[in-house]
Amino acid sequence: MPEKTALITGITGQDGSYLTELLLGKGYAVHGIVRRTSNLLRSRIEHLRRDPAIYDKNLFLHYGDLSDTTTLRRIFREIKPTEVYHLAGQSHVGLSFEMPESTCDEAGMAALRLLEIARDQTNPLKFYHASTSEIFGNALESPQTEETSMRPTSPYGCAKAFATMLSRVYRQSYGMFVCNGILYNHESPRRGENFVTRKIARAAARISQGLDVDLVLGNLDSKRDWGRAQDYVVAMWLMLQHDKPDDYVVATGETHSVREFVDAAFSFVDLDWKKYVKQDPAFDRPAEPARLAGDADKIRKTLGWKPSGGFEQLVREMVQAEVEALSKS
Ligand code: NAP
Ligand code: GDD
């Protein structure tokens, strides 16, 4: 039996799927919590589930939900995880204005439930909480560090700020090994289709093949610090391997506007984006950070983490993946 047992909430998401691959490669037994859905296909981890050498050997899936504390507690008791990566929850900032209550329950209260369960475990465990740059909101300084004050601008950001503070309280009050990864936007071909980078990459590929005629977006001026999801899951793992629990900003330090992302993606398929991109205020949020930029100095110096590739590479990878997917279908 592998010595290290990881439990991942949100295993079917973008980060959960890459983290699973990373941990399986390191010899972990990986347990994931999946929701009951009407469709059994879990596209991001389907390749692992279909591999008889992996599924039910080193990778195990358990039905559960963040609102179902009894089941979560039973899963902890049965598998006795040595590392818990809490990634699950509604993660779309814009939608958090439309569904504030469920978003805050999943992004905020669920962390409390899991920390309480973790506190009751007799075996030592390490806990990773998926915090976010959205806690800084309209930040008073740029770039932001672990010390920057929290000024969230959305229900999602508020709930994550609550869970981040709570994670610190559990670390300080109970001596638990709890880390906040304060991650800036990270993207990949596995990004959900209603996040802006995937939406743009997909549209650029489809328009170039005559399958779509336009792309409708919201705020093009917004600036984000975009990295590669594959790099960011390594940062999560590194935090739990260190001898001391702490909080770390994970970012590239480079910002680009949504307009620049559009320009780069359409250039990749030799199109002039101005002919195809329309703006609709329906995609605007009631409030949002105009610009987010992270200072990842601490994680670079303490854990030796650094991002691989740059903005151009990320855009290329994402558009290339869409073009390839279309040619296969
Ligand atoms: P994602 O692709 O949206 O995945 C979210 C995961 O949570 C999915 O596996 C989803 O399951 C699961 N989930 C949602 N509600 C649940 C519930 N009630 N019970 C159980 N599972 C539930 O998100 P991601 O991009 O991988 O991000 C992972 C985490 O990091 C999130 O907490 C996000 O807020 C945070 N974060 C992300 C970024 C980023 O740029 N990606 C940056 C900072 C922080 P289904 O597949 O069934 O929907
Ligand atoms: N989703 C979306 N759709 N965003 C758009 C659109 C559109 O059509 N048009 C413009 N945008 C702008 C948004 O207003 C925002 O400023 C920016 O593009 C990025 O939006 P998202 O890709 O939805 O990401 P996000 O920055 O709001 O949130 C992501 O990153 C956070 C970390 O900073 C999510 O992954 C969060 O879960 C994560 O915490």
Short mmCIF file of C-alpha atoms and ligand atoms in Angstrom, two decimals:
data_model
loop_
_atom_site.label_atom_id
_atom_site.label_comp_id
_atom_site.label_asym_id
_atom_site.label_seq_id
_atom_site.Cartn_x
_atom_site.Cartn_y
_atom_site.Cartn_z
CA MET A 1 0.00 0.00 0.00
CA PRO A 2 1.29 3.54 -0.77
CA GLU A 3 2.46 5.40 2.34
CA LYS A 4 0.77 8.66 1.41
CA THR A 5 -2.99 8.91 1.07
CA ALA A 6 -4.46 12.07 -0.43
CA LEU A 7 -8.09 13.12 -0.30
CA ILE A 8 -9.15 15.65 -2.94
CA THR A 9 -12.42 17.56 -2.87
CA GLY A 10 -13.16 18.87 -6.36
CA ILE A 11 -11.25 16.05 -8.10
CA THR A 12 -13.37 16.43 -11.24
CA GLY A 13 -12.44 20.10 -11.67
CA GLN A 14 -9.55 21.63 -13.61
CA ASP A 15 -7.12 21.65 -10.68
CA GLY A 16 -8.35 18.39 -9.15
CA SER A 17 -7.65 16.49 -12.36
CA TYR A 18 -4.07 17.81 -12.75
CA LEU A 19 -3.36 17.33 -9.05
CA THR A 20 -4.56 13.72 -9.28
CA GLU A 21 -2.15 13.03 -12.13
CA LEU A 22 0.70 14.65 -10.19
CA LEU A 23 0.04 12.66 -7.00
CA LEU A 24 -0.47 9.34 -8.81
CA GLY A 25 2.90 9.94 -10.47
CA LYS A 26 4.43 10.37 -7.01
CA GLY A 27 3.04 7.05 -5.78
CA TYR A 28 0.16 8.33 -3.68
CA ALA A 29 -3.14 6.57 -3.13
CA VAL A 30 -5.59 9.24 -4.32
CA HIS A 31 -9.17 9.44 -3.10
CA GLY A 32 -11.59 11.91 -4.64
CA ILE A 33 -15.03 13.10 -3.65
CA VAL A 34 -17.51 13.23 -6.53
CA ARG A 35 -21.04 14.54 -6.61
CA ARG A 36 -23.96 12.49 -7.80
CA THR A 37 -24.85 13.85 -11.24
CA SER A 38 -27.30 12.68 -13.88
CA ASN A 39 -24.37 12.03 -16.22
CA LEU A 40 -21.68 9.56 -15.20
CA LEU A 41 -19.10 11.03 -17.57
CA ARG A 42 -16.47 13.01 -15.66
CA SER A 43 -14.53 14.26 -18.63
CA ARG A 44 -11.37 15.57 -16.91
CA ILE A 45 -10.63 12.32 -15.06
CA GLU A 46 -12.30 9.85 -17.44
CA HIS A 47 -8.91 8.71 -18.84
CA LEU A 48 -7.80 7.74 -15.31
CA ARG A 49 -11.11 6.10 -14.43
CA ARG A 50 -10.93 3.94 -17.56
CA ASP A 51 -7.38 2.78 -16.81
CA PRO A 52 -7.62 -0.61 -15.04
CA ALA A 53 -4.05 -0.23 -13.77
CA ILE A 54 -5.09 2.92 -11.89
CA TYR A 55 -8.80 2.93 -11.06
CA ASP A 56 -9.62 1.10 -7.83
CA LYS A 57 -5.89 0.36 -7.45
CA ASN A 58 -4.43 3.81 -6.63
CA LEU A 59 -7.39 6.03 -7.49
CA PHE A 60 -10.68 5.76 -5.62
CA LEU A 61 -13.84 7.84 -5.98
CA HIS A 62 -16.38 8.40 -3.22
CA TYR A 63 -19.80 9.96 -3.55
CA GLY A 64 -20.19 13.02 -1.36
CA ASP A 65 -21.16 16.67 -1.30
CA LEU A 66 -19.76 19.66 0.55
CA SER A 67 -23.13 20.12 2.26
CA ASP A 68 -23.22 16.52 3.53
CA THR A 69 -21.07 16.54 6.67
CA THR A 70 -21.98 13.00 7.76
CA THR A 71 -20.68 11.53 4.54
CA LEU A 72 -17.53 13.68 4.57
CA ARG A 73 -16.79 12.55 8.11
CA ARG A 74 -17.31 8.89 7.15
CA ILE A 75 -14.92 9.24 4.20
CA PHE A 76 -12.22 10.70 6.46
CA ARG A 77 -12.72 7.88 8.95
CA GLU A 78 -12.51 5.18 6.30
CA ILE A 79 -9.51 6.38 4.32
CA LYS A 80 -7.48 8.20 7.00
CA PRO A 81 -5.92 10.74 4.61
CA THR A 82 -2.42 12.04 5.29
CA GLU A 83 -2.98 15.02 2.97
CA VAL A 84 -6.28 16.77 2.23
CA TYR A 85 -6.60 19.12 -0.74
CA HIS A 86 -9.82 21.09 -0.44
CA LEU A 87 -10.54 22.40 -3.94
CA ALA A 88 -14.30 21.93 -4.37
CA GLY A 89 -16.96 24.59 -4.72
CA GLN A 90 -18.69 26.95 -7.11
CA SER A 91 -15.70 28.83 -8.53
CA HIS A 92 -17.21 31.33 -11.00
CA VAL A 93 -16.93 34.87 -9.63
CA GLY A 94 -19.65 36.33 -11.89
CA LEU A 95 -22.12 33.58 -11.03
CA SER A 96 -21.51 34.16 -7.32
CA PHE A 97 -23.60 37.33 -7.70
CA GLU A 98 -26.44 35.20 -9.08
CA MET A 99 -26.12 32.38 -6.52
CA PRO A 100 -24.59 34.07 -3.46
CA GLU A 101 -26.00 31.73 -0.83
CA SER A 102 -24.89 28.41 -2.30
CA THR A 103 -21.57 29.94 -3.40
CA CYS A 104 -20.84 31.20 0.13
CA ASP A 105 -21.83 27.87 1.62
CA GLU A 106 -19.47 25.99 -0.71
CA ALA A 107 -16.58 28.50 -0.80
CA GLY A 108 -16.85 29.47 2.88
CA MET A 109 -18.77 27.21 5.24
CA ALA A 110 -17.58 23.97 3.64
CA ALA A 111 -14.00 24.81 4.66
CA LEU A 112 -15.18 25.13 8.25
CA ARG A 113 -16.89 21.72 8.08
CA LEU A 114 -13.77 20.08 6.70
CA LEU A 115 -11.44 21.81 9.17
CA GLU A 116 -13.64 20.59 12.03
CA ILE A 117 -13.54 17.04 10.70
CA ALA A 118 -9.76 17.32 10.25
CA ARG A 119 -9.41 18.60 13.82
CA ASP A 120 -11.09 15.43 15.11
CA GLN A 121 -8.75 13.03 13.30
CA THR A 122 -6.35 11.05 15.44
CA ASN A 123 -3.84 10.46 12.62
CA PRO A 124 -1.73 13.51 11.66
CA LEU A 125 -2.87 15.17 8.46
CA LYS A 126 -1.94 18.16 6.34
CA PHE A 127 -4.67 20.38 4.91
CA TYR A 128 -4.53 22.57 1.79
CA HIS A 129 -7.17 25.28 1.35
CA ALA A 130 -7.75 26.70 -2.15
CA SER A 131 -7.68 30.41 -1.47
CA THR A 132 -7.60 32.99 -4.24
CA SER A 133 -6.42 36.40 -5.38
CA GLU A 134 -10.11 37.42 -5.30
CA ILE A 135 -9.73 37.93 -1.53
CA PHE A 136 -7.67 41.06 -2.35
CA GLY A 137 -10.42 42.52 -4.54
CA ASN A 138 -9.78 46.23 -4.95
CA ALA A 139 -6.31 45.83 -3.50
CA LEU A 140 -4.59 48.77 -1.88
CA GLU A 141 -1.20 47.71 -3.25
CA SER A 142 0.27 46.05 -6.31
CA PRO A 143 1.61 43.45 -6.58
CA GLN A 144 -0.16 41.72 -3.69
CA THR A 145 1.65 39.60 -1.11
CA GLU A 146 0.56 37.29 1.73
CA GLU A 147 0.36 40.44 3.92
CA THR A 148 -1.90 42.50 1.64
CA SER A 149 -5.22 43.28 3.30
CA MET A 150 -8.37 41.59 2.07
CA ARG A 151 -10.90 43.79 0.24
CA PRO A 152 -13.07 41.34 -1.72
CA THR A 153 -15.57 42.64 -4.26
CA SER A 154 -17.85 39.60 -4.78
CA PRO A 155 -19.78 37.06 -2.71
CA TYR A 156 -17.22 34.48 -3.88
CA GLY A 157 -14.32 36.67 -2.71
CA CYS A 158 -15.99 37.28 0.66
CA ALA A 159 -16.55 33.58 1.26
CA LYS A 160 -12.96 32.74 0.30
CA ALA A 161 -11.69 35.52 2.60
CA PHE A 162 -13.70 33.95 5.44
CA ALA A 163 -12.30 30.48 4.71
CA THR A 164 -8.75 31.87 4.41
CA MET A 165 -8.95 33.59 7.79
CA LEU A 166 -10.52 30.50 9.32
CA SER A 167 -7.71 28.31 7.99
CA ARG A 168 -5.21 30.64 9.69
CA VAL A 169 -7.20 30.48 12.94
CA TYR A 170 -7.19 26.66 12.92
CA ARG A 171 -3.45 26.65 12.26
CA GLN A 172 -2.72 29.14 15.04
CA SER A 173 -5.26 27.94 17.61
CA TYR A 174 -4.98 24.17 17.27
CA GLY A 175 -1.49 23.81 15.82
CA MET A 176 -2.95 22.12 12.75
CA PHE A 177 -0.95 21.81 9.52
CA VAL A 178 -3.15 24.06 7.36
CA CYS A 179 -1.93 26.04 4.32
CA ASN A 180 -3.68 28.67 2.23
CA GLY A 181 -2.60 28.69 -1.38
CA ILE A 182 -3.51 32.21 -2.53
CA LEU A 183 -3.64 31.35 -6.20
CA TYR A 184 -4.02 33.81 -9.06
CA ASN A 185 -5.91 32.82 -12.22
CA HIS A 186 -4.55 29.65 -13.74
CA GLU A 187 -5.76 28.20 -16.97
CA SER A 188 -5.43 25.19 -19.25
CA PRO A 189 -7.28 23.32 -21.97
CA ARG A 190 -9.27 21.78 -19.06
CA ARG A 191 -10.57 25.17 -17.88
CA GLY A 192 -14.38 25.39 -17.58
CA GLU A 193 -15.96 26.72 -20.77
CA ASN A 194 -17.51 29.80 -19.12
CA PHE A 195 -14.21 31.24 -17.88
CA VAL A 196 -12.88 33.91 -20.16
CA THR A 197 -9.66 32.27 -21.40
CA ARG A 198 -11.34 29.02 -22.45
CA LYS A 199 -14.26 30.90 -23.94
CA ILE A 200 -11.84 32.96 -26.06
CA ALA A 201 -9.64 30.00 -27.07
CA ARG A 202 -12.67 27.94 -28.08
CA ALA A 203 -14.23 30.78 -30.06
CA ALA A 204 -10.99 31.58 -31.89
CA ALA A 205 -10.69 27.95 -33.01
CA ARG A 206 -14.36 27.63 -33.99
CA ILE A 207 -14.50 30.93 -35.88
CA SER A 208 -11.34 30.00 -37.77
CA GLN A 209 -13.10 26.84 -38.97
CA GLY A 210 -16.35 28.60 -39.85
CA LEU A 211 -18.27 26.97 -36.99
CA ASP A 212 -19.08 30.24 -35.18
CA VAL A 213 -19.41 33.78 -36.44
CA ASP A 214 -18.67 35.89 -33.38
CA LEU A 215 -17.61 35.98 -29.74
CA VAL A 216 -19.55 37.99 -27.16
CA LEU A 217 -17.61 39.12 -24.10
CA GLY A 218 -17.93 41.50 -21.16
CA ASN A 219 -15.14 43.69 -19.79
CA LEU A 220 -12.10 43.69 -22.11
CA ASP A 221 -10.08 46.10 -19.96
CA SER A 222 -9.89 43.85 -16.94
CA LYS A 223 -6.34 42.69 -16.14
CA ARG A 224 -5.41 39.35 -14.64
CA ASP A 225 -2.25 37.46 -13.69
CA TRP A 226 -2.70 34.29 -15.76
CA GLY A 227 -0.56 31.19 -15.21
CA ARG A 228 -0.67 27.50 -16.20
CA ALA A 229 -2.80 25.20 -14.01
CA GLN A 230 -0.27 22.37 -14.36
CA ASP A 231 2.33 24.52 -12.54
CA TYR A 232 -0.06 25.66 -9.84
CA VAL A 233 -0.94 22.15 -8.63
CA VAL A 234 2.79 21.59 -8.06
CA ALA A 235 2.72 24.63 -5.74
CA MET A 236 -0.16 23.06 -3.77
CA TRP A 237 1.80 19.85 -3.27
CA LEU A 238 5.01 21.68 -2.31
CA MET A 239 3.17 23.58 0.45
CA LEU A 240 2.19 20.32 2.14
CA GLN A 241 5.73 18.88 1.87
CA HIS A 242 7.35 21.75 3.79
CA ASP A 243 8.12 21.28 7.50
CA LYS A 244 5.99 24.29 8.52
CA PRO A 245 2.46 25.20 7.44
CA ASP A 246 2.05 28.69 5.97
CA ASP A 247 0.24 30.81 3.38
CA TYR A 248 1.70 31.47 -0.07
CA VAL A 249 0.83 33.69 -3.01
CA VAL A 250 1.12 31.71 -6.27
CA ALA A 251 1.32 33.93 -9.36
CA THR A 252 3.42 34.81 -12.40
CA GLY A 253 3.77 38.50 -11.49
CA GLU A 254 2.79 39.43 -15.08
CA THR A 255 -0.59 40.91 -15.94
CA HIS A 256 -2.45 41.07 -19.22
CA SER A 257 -5.83 42.43 -20.19
CA VAL A 258 -8.68 40.34 -21.55
CA ARG A 259 -8.19 42.31 -24.80
CA GLU A 260 -4.56 41.14 -24.99
CA PHE A 261 -5.67 37.54 -24.48
CA VAL A 262 -8.20 37.92 -27.29
CA ASP A 263 -5.61 39.49 -29.58
CA ALA A 264 -3.07 36.71 -28.93
CA ALA A 265 -5.64 33.91 -29.37
CA PHE A 266 -7.06 35.25 -32.65
CA SER A 267 -3.58 35.99 -33.99
CA PHE A 268 -2.72 32.34 -33.44
CA VAL A 269 -5.41 31.36 -35.99
CA ASP A 270 -4.57 34.33 -38.26
CA LEU A 271 -7.73 36.30 -37.58
CA ASP A 272 -8.28 39.97 -36.77
CA TRP A 273 -10.24 39.79 -33.52
CA LYS A 274 -11.85 43.21 -34.07
CA LYS A 275 -14.00 41.71 -36.83
CA TYR A 276 -15.51 39.07 -34.57
CA VAL A 277 -15.58 40.20 -30.93
CA LYS A 278 -18.65 41.97 -29.57
CA GLN A 279 -19.25 43.37 -26.12
CA ASP A 280 -22.39 42.80 -24.09
CA PRO A 281 -22.81 44.41 -20.67
CA ALA A 282 -24.76 41.28 -19.66
CA PHE A 283 -21.34 39.71 -18.98
CA ASP A 284 -20.23 42.59 -16.75
CA ARG A 285 -20.19 42.03 -12.99
CA PRO A 286 -21.70 44.46 -10.48
CA ALA A 287 -18.16 44.98 -9.18
CA GLU A 288 -14.77 43.37 -9.75
CA PRO A 289 -11.04 43.94 -9.29
CA ALA A 290 -9.74 46.01 -12.24
CA ARG A 291 -6.29 44.46 -12.03
CA LEU A 292 -4.74 41.63 -10.01
CA ALA A 293 -0.99 40.96 -9.89
CA GLY A 294 0.71 38.65 -7.43
CA ASP A 295 4.16 38.69 -5.85
CA ALA A 296 5.27 35.05 -5.57
CA ASP A 297 8.60 35.87 -3.94
CA LYS A 298 7.87 33.90 -0.76
CA ILE A 299 7.02 30.59 -2.45
CA ARG A 300 9.94 31.01 -4.83
CA LYS A 301 12.41 31.52 -1.99
CA THR A 302 10.92 29.08 0.54
CA LEU A 303 9.73 26.20 -1.64
CA GLY A 304 11.66 26.79 -4.86
CA TRP A 305 8.50 27.09 -6.96
CA LYS A 306 8.41 29.07 -10.16
CA PRO A 307 6.02 29.19 -13.11
CA SER A 308 7.02 27.55 -16.37
CA GLY A 309 6.25 29.17 -19.70
CA GLY A 310 4.73 32.57 -20.22
CA PHE A 311 1.55 34.23 -21.40
CA GLU A 312 2.14 33.51 -25.10
CA GLN A 313 2.73 29.83 -24.38
CA LEU A 314 -0.44 29.57 -22.32
CA VAL A 315 -2.55 31.15 -25.08
CA ARG A 316 -0.92 28.94 -27.70
CA GLU A 317 -1.52 25.76 -25.68
CA MET A 318 -5.15 26.61 -25.13
CA VAL A 319 -5.98 27.55 -28.74
CA GLN A 320 -3.94 24.62 -30.09
CA ALA A 321 -5.90 22.21 -27.89
CA GLU A 322 -9.20 23.60 -29.23
CA VAL A 323 -8.03 23.32 -32.83
CA GLU A 324 -6.94 19.71 -32.24
CA ALA A 325 -10.20 18.82 -30.51
CA LEU A 326 -12.14 20.15 -33.50
CA SER A 327 -10.03 18.23 -35.98
CA LYS A 328 -10.64 15.00 -34.00
CA SER A 329 -14.38 15.54 -33.92
P1 NAP B 1 -13.52 24.03 -11.05
O1 NAP B 1 -12.92 23.53 -12.32
O2 NAP B 1 -14.73 24.90 -11.11
O3 NAP B 1 -13.85 22.74 -10.14
C1 NAP B 1 -14.67 22.82 -9.02
C2 NAP B 1 -14.81 21.43 -8.42
O4 NAP B 1 -15.64 21.51 -7.26
C3 NAP B 1 -15.48 20.41 -9.35
O5 NAP B 1 -14.86 19.15 -9.14
C4 NAP B 1 -16.90 20.39 -8.84
O6 NAP B 1 -17.59 19.19 -9.10
C5 NAP B 1 -16.66 20.50 -7.33
N1 NAP B 1 -17.82 20.94 -6.57
C6 NAP B 1 -18.52 22.08 -6.72
N2 NAP B 1 -19.51 22.14 -5.81
C7 NAP B 1 -19.42 21.02 -5.06
C8 NAP B 1 -20.18 20.49 -3.97
N3 NAP B 1 -21.23 21.14 -3.48
N4 NAP B 1 -19.80 19.30 -3.43
C9 NAP B 1 -18.73 18.63 -3.95
N5 NAP B 1 -18.01 19.06 -4.99
C10 NAP B 1 -18.35 20.25 -5.54
O7 NAP B 1 -12.44 24.84 -10.19
P2 NAP B 1 -10.84 24.88 -10.34
O8 NAP B 1 -10.48 25.91 -11.35
O9 NAP B 1 -10.32 23.50 -10.47
O10 NAP B 1 -10.42 25.51 -8.93
C11 NAP B 1 -10.22 24.69 -7.78
C12 NAP B 1 -10.39 25.52 -6.53
O11 NAP B 1 -9.43 26.57 -6.53
C13 NAP B 1 -11.74 26.20 -6.38
O12 NAP B 1 -12.07 26.23 -5.01
C14 NAP B 1 -11.50 27.62 -6.88
O13 NAP B 1 -12.41 28.51 -6.26
C15 NAP B 1 -10.08 27.84 -6.42
N6 NAP B 1 -9.28 28.75 -7.24
C16 NAP B 1 -9.20 28.59 -8.58
C17 NAP B 1 -8.41 29.44 -9.33
C18 NAP B 1 -8.27 29.29 -10.81
O14 NAP B 1 -7.81 30.23 -11.46
N7 NAP B 1 -8.62 28.14 -11.38
C19 NAP B 1 -7.67 30.46 -8.68
C20 NAP B 1 -7.77 30.58 -7.30
C21 NAP B 1 -8.56 29.70 -6.58
P3 NAP B 1 -18.41 18.98 -10.51
O15 NAP B 1 -17.39 18.52 -11.52
O16 NAP B 1 -19.40 17.93 -10.14
O17 NAP B 1 -19.02 20.30 -10.87
N1 GDD B 2 -16.13 34.53 -17.39
C1 GDD B 2 -16.09 35.61 -18.21
N2 GDD B 2 -16.86 35.59 -19.33
N3 GDD B 2 -15.29 36.64 -17.90
C2 GDD B 2 -15.25 37.69 -18.75
C3 GDD B 2 -16.01 37.74 -19.91
C4 GDD B 2 -16.86 36.65 -20.24
O1 GDD B 2 -17.55 36.61 -21.23
N4 GDD B 2 -15.74 38.90 -20.55
C5 GDD B 2 -14.84 39.55 -19.82
N5 GDD B 2 -14.55 38.83 -18.71
C6 GDD B 2 -13.61 39.24 -17.65
C7 GDD B 2 -14.19 39.15 -16.24
O2 GDD B 2 -15.03 40.28 -15.98
C8 GDD B 2 -12.91 39.12 -15.42
O3 GDD B 2 -12.45 40.42 -15.22
C9 GDD B 2 -11.92 38.39 -16.33
O4 GDD B 2 -12.51 38.36 -17.63
C10 GDD B 2 -11.62 36.97 -15.87
O5 GDD B 2 -12.86 36.30 -15.66
P1 GDD B 2 -12.92 34.73 -15.35
O6 GDD B 2 -12.19 33.96 -16.40
O7 GDD B 2 -14.35 34.38 -15.12
O8 GDD B 2 -12.04 34.59 -14.03
P2 GDD B 2 -12.06 35.40 -12.65
O9 GDD B 2 -10.81 36.23 -12.61
O10 GDD B 2 -13.33 36.11 -12.45
O11 GDD B 2 -11.99 34.24 -11.57
C11 GDD B 2 -11.08 33.13 -11.72
O12 GDD B 2 -9.86 33.42 -11.07
C12 GDD B 2 -9.95 33.59 -9.64
C13 GDD B 2 -8.55 33.91 -9.13
O13 GDD B 2 -8.25 35.24 -9.38
C14 GDD B 2 -11.77 31.90 -11.13
O14 GDD B 2 -11.02 30.76 -11.41
C15 GDD B 2 -11.89 32.01 -9.60
O15 GDD B 2 -12.36 30.77 -9.07
C16 GDD B 2 -10.50 32.32 -9.03
O16 GDD B 2 -10.59 32.44 -7.63
#
